GROMACS .gro file of C-alpha atoms in nm:
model
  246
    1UNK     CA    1   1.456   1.879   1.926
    2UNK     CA    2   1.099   1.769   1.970
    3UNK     CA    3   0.948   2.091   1.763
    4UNK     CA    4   1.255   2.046   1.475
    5UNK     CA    5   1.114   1.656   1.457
    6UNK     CA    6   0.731   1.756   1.439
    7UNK     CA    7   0.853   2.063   1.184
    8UNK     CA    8   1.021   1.784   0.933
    9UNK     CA    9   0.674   1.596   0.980
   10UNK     CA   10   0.500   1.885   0.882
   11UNK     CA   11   0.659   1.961   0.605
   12UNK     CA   12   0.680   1.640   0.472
   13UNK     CA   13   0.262   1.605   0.478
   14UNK     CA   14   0.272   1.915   0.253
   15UNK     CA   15   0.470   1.803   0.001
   16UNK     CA   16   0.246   1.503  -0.046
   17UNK     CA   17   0.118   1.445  -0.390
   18UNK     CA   18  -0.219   1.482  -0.427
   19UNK     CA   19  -0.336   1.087  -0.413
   20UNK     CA   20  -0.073   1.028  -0.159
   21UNK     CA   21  -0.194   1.304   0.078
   22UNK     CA   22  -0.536   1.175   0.004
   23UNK     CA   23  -0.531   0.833   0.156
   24UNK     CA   24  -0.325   0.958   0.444
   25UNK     CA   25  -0.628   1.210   0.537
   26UNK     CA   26  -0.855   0.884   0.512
   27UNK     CA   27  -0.678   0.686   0.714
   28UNK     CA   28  -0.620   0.911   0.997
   29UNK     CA   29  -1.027   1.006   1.005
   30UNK     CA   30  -1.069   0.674   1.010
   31UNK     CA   31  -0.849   0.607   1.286
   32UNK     CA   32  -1.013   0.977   1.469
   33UNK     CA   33  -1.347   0.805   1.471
   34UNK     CA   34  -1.231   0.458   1.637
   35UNK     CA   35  -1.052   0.701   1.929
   36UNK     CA   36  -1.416   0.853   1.989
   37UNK     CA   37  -1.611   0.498   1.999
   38UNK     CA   38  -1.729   0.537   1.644
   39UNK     CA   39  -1.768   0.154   1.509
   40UNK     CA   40  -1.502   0.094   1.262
   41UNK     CA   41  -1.485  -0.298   1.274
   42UNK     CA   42  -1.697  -0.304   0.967
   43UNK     CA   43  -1.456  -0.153   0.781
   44UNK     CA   44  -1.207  -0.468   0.839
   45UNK     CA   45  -1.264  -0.734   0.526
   46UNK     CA   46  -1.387  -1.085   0.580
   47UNK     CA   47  -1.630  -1.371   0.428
   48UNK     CA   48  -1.846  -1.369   0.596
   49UNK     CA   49  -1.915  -0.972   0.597
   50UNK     CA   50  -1.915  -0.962   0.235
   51UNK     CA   51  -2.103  -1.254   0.145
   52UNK     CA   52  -2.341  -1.323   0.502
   53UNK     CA   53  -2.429  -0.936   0.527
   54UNK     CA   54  -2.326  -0.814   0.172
   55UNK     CA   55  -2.102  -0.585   0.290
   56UNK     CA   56  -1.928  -0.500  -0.071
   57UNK     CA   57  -1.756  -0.180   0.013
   58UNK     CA   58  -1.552  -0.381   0.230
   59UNK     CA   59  -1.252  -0.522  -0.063
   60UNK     CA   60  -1.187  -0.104  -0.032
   61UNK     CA   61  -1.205  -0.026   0.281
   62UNK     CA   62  -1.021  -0.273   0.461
   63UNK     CA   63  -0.725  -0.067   0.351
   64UNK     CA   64  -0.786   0.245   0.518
   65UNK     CA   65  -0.848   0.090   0.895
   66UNK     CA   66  -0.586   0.022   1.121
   67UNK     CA   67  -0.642  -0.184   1.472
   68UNK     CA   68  -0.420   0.086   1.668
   69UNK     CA   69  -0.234   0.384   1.682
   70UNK     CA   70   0.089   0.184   1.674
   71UNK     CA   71  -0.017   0.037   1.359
   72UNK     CA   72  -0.090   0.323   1.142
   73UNK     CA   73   0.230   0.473   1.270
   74UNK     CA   74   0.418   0.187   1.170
   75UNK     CA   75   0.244   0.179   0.831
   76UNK     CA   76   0.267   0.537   0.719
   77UNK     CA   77   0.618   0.499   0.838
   78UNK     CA   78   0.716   0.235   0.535
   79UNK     CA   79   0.397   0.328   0.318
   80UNK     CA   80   0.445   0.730   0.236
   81UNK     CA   81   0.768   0.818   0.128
   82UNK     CA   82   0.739   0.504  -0.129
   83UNK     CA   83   0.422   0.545  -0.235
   84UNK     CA   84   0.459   0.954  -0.235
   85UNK     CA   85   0.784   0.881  -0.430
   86UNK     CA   86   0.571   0.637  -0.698
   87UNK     CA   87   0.327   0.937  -0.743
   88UNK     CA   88   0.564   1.213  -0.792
   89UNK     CA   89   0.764   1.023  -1.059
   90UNK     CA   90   0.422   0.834  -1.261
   91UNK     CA   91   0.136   1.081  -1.204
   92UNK     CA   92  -0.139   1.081  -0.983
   93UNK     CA   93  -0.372   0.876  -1.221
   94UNK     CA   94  -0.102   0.590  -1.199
   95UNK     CA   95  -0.096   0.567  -0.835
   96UNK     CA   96  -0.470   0.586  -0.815
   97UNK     CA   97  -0.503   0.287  -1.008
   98UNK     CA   98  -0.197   0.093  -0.930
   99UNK     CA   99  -0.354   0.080  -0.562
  100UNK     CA  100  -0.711   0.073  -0.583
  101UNK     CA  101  -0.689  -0.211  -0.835
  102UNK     CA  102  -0.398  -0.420  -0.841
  103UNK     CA  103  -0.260  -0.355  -0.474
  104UNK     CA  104  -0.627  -0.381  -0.343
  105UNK     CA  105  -0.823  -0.571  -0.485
  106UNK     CA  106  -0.550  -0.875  -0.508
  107UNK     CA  107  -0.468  -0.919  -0.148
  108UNK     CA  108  -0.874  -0.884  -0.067
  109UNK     CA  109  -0.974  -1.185  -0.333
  110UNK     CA  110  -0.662  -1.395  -0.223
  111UNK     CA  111  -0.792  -1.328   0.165
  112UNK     CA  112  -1.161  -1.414   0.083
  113UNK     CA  113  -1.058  -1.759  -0.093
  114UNK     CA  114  -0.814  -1.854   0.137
  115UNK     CA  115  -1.001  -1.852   0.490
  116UNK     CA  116  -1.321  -1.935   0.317
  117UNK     CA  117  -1.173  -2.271   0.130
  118UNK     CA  118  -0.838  -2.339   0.241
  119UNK     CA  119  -0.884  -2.228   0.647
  120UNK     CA  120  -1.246  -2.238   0.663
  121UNK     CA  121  -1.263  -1.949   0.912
  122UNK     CA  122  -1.545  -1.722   0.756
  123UNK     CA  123  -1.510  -1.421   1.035
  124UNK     CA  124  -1.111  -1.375   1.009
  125UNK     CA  125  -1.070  -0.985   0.865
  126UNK     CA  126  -0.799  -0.863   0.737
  127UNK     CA  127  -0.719  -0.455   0.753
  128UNK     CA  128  -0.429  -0.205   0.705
  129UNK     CA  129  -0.200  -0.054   0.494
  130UNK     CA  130   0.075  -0.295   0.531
  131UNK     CA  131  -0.005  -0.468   0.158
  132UNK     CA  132   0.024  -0.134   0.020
  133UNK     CA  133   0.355  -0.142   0.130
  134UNK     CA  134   0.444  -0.460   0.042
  135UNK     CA  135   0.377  -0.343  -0.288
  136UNK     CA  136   0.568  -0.080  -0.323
  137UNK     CA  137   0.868  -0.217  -0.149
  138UNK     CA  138   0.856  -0.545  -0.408
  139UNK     CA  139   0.841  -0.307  -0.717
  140UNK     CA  140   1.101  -0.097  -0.572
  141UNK     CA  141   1.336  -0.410  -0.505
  142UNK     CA  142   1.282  -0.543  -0.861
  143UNK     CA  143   1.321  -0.258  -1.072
  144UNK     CA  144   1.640  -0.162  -0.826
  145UNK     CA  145   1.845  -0.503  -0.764
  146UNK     CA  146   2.194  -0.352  -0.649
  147UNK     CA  147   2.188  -0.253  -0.308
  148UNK     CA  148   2.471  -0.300  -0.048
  149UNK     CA  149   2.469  -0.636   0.009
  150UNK     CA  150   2.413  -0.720  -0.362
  151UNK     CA  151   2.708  -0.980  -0.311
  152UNK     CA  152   2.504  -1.193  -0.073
  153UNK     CA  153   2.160  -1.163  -0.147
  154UNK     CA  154   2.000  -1.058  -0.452
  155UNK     CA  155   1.792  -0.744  -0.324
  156UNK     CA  156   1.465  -0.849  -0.532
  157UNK     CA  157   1.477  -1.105  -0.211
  158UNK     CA  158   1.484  -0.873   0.040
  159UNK     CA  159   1.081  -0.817   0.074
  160UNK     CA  160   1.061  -1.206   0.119
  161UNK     CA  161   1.292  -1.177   0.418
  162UNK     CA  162   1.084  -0.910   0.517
  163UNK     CA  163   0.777  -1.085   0.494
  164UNK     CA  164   0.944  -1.365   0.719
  165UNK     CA  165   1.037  -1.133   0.990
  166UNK     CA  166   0.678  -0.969   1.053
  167UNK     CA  167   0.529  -1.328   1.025
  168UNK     CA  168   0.732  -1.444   1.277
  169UNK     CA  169   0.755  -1.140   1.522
  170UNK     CA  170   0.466  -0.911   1.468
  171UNK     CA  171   0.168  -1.042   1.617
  172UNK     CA  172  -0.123  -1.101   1.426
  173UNK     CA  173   0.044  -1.025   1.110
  174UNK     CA  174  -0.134  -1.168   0.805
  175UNK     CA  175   0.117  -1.364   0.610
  176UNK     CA  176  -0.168  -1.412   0.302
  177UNK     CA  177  -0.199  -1.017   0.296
  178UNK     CA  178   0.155  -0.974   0.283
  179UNK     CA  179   0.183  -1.218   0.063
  180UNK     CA  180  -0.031  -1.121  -0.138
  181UNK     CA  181   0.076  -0.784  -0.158
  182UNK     CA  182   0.426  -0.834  -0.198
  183UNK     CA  183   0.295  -1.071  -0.536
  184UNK     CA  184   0.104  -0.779  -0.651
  185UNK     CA  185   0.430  -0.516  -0.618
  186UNK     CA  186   0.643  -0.835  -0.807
  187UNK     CA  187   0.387  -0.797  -1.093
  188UNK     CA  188   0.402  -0.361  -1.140
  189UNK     CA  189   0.608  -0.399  -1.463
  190UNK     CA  190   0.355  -0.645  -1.608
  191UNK     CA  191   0.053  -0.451  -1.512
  192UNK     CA  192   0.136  -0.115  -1.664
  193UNK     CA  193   0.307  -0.279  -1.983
  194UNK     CA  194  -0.027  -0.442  -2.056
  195UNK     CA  195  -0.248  -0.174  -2.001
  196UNK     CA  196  -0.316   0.122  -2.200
  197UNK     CA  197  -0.209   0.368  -1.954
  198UNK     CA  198  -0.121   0.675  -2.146
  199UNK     CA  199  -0.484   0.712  -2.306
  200UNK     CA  200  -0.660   0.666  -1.983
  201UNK     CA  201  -0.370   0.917  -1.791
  202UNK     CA  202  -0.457   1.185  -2.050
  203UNK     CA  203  -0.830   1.138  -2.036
  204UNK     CA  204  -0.817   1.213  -1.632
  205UNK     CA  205  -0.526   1.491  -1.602
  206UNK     CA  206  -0.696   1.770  -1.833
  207UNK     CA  207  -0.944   1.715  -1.484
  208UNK     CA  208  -0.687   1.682  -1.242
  209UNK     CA  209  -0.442   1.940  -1.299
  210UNK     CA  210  -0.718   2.161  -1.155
  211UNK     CA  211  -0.636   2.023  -0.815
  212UNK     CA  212  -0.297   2.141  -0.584
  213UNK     CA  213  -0.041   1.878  -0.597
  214UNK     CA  214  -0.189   1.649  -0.873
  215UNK     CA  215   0.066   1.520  -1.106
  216UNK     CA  216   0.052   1.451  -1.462
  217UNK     CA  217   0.112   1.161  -1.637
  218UNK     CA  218   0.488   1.144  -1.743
  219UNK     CA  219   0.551   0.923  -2.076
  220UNK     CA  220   0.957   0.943  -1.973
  221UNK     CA  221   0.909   0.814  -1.667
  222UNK     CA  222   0.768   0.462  -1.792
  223UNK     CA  223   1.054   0.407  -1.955
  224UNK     CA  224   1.204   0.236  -1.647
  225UNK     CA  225   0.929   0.095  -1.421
  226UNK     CA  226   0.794   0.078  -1.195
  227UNK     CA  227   0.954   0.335  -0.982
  228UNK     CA  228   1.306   0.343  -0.797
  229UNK     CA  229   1.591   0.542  -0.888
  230UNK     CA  230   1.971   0.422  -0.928
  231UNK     CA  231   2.175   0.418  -0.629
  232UNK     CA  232   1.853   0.420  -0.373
  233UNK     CA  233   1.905   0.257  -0.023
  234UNK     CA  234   1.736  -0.040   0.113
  235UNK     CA  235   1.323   0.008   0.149
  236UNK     CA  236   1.193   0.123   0.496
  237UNK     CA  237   1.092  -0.185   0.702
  238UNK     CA  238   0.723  -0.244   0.674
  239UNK     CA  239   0.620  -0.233   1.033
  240UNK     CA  240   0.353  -0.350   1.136
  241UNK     CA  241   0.205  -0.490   0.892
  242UNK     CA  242  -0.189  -0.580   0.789
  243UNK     CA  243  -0.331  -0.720   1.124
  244UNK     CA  244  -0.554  -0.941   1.132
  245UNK     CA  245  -0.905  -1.015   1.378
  246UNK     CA  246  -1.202  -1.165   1.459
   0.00000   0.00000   0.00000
């Protein structure tokens, strides 16, 4: 039982898409050198990190550092098979920038204005993968409303509820990230229609379809974003969620 469950994992980390498999591998290091006493906490995004010790790199890699095991689980968990899913259908270039940008670098300017001016608590950080999912799981929702209980709750609500669960019971949990995130995955539609995605996509795969597992920019697929397909189930619960420290 144990080495059919740890097969399936296996084989589902292989058939990653490139960017997918990417910031899975980061993640994980990044978790390997916390386990060994490597200092990570740096890492973690706050005020007064960026703008006491002009610690820039930090609106990027907040994302990538996770406060425990549990958490990273959790995260991949309701992350990956989204996110993997967004990839395979829009191309790798479209995932790299849907995250890094939109799905990033929201959340992180939303998290330095609001415990800087609204909370006044400079050394609050903010870390995880949990807005990531947020993201997707919003997009999902709204480019997908029927679901199973369509007839009680319209399913574009169903991150919100979400969002109210892991603020109430995870601990820690950082509502604004969530938030934030969730706003960000709302918005997917929006982004791409203004942008001029195809251009840029062809620029970058005539270099990326040298790499295993990249995928190419699909002009089809954008005919229906942002990503779900008819008849798909309710998202994966987010987990844990983006944690948040001092």
């Amino acid at each position: 039982m144990i080495a059919r469950v740890l097969e399936s994992i296996k084989d589902f980390f292989q058939t990653l898409p490139l960017w997918t498999k990417t910031v899975t591998w980061i993640a994980l290091f990044i978790q390997l050198m916390s386990f060994t006493g490597f200092p990570t906490s740096y890492l973690a995004l706050s005020w007064k990190n960026v703008f006491h010790k002009f610690l820039f790199f930090e609106v990027y890699t907040y994302v990538f550092l996770h406060v425990s095991l549990l958490h990273i689980i959790f995260n991949f968990a309701s992350l990956l098979p989204l996110m993997a899913k967004f990839e395979k259908e829009h191309g790798t270039f479209a995932c790299i920038f849907i995250t890094m940008v939109p799905y990033t670098l929201f959340p992180a300017l939303v998290h330095l204005v609001a415990y800087r001016f609204m909370f006044l608590k400079e050394s609050i950080s903010i870390a995880g993968f949990s807005g990531w999912a947020f993201a997707f799981i919003s997009a999902t929702c709204v480019h997908n409303p029927e679901g199973p209980f369509q007839n009680y709750i319209q399913k574009k609500y169903i991150p919100l509820i979400y969002l109210l669960i892991t603020t109430i019971f995870v601990p820690y949990a950082s509502f604004i990230g969530h938030a934030s995130g969730a706003a960000a995955g709302y918005a997917t539609p929006y982004i791409f229609e203004h942008i001029p995605l195809k251009r840029w996509a062809e620029k970058v795969d005539s270099i990326g379809n040298r790499f295993k597992n990249y995928q190419p920019y699909d002009e089809l697929a954008y005919a229906s974003l942002p990503i779900a397909e008819p008849g798909t189930g309710n998202p994966n619960f987010p987990g844990k969620g983006t944690r948040l420290g001092t």
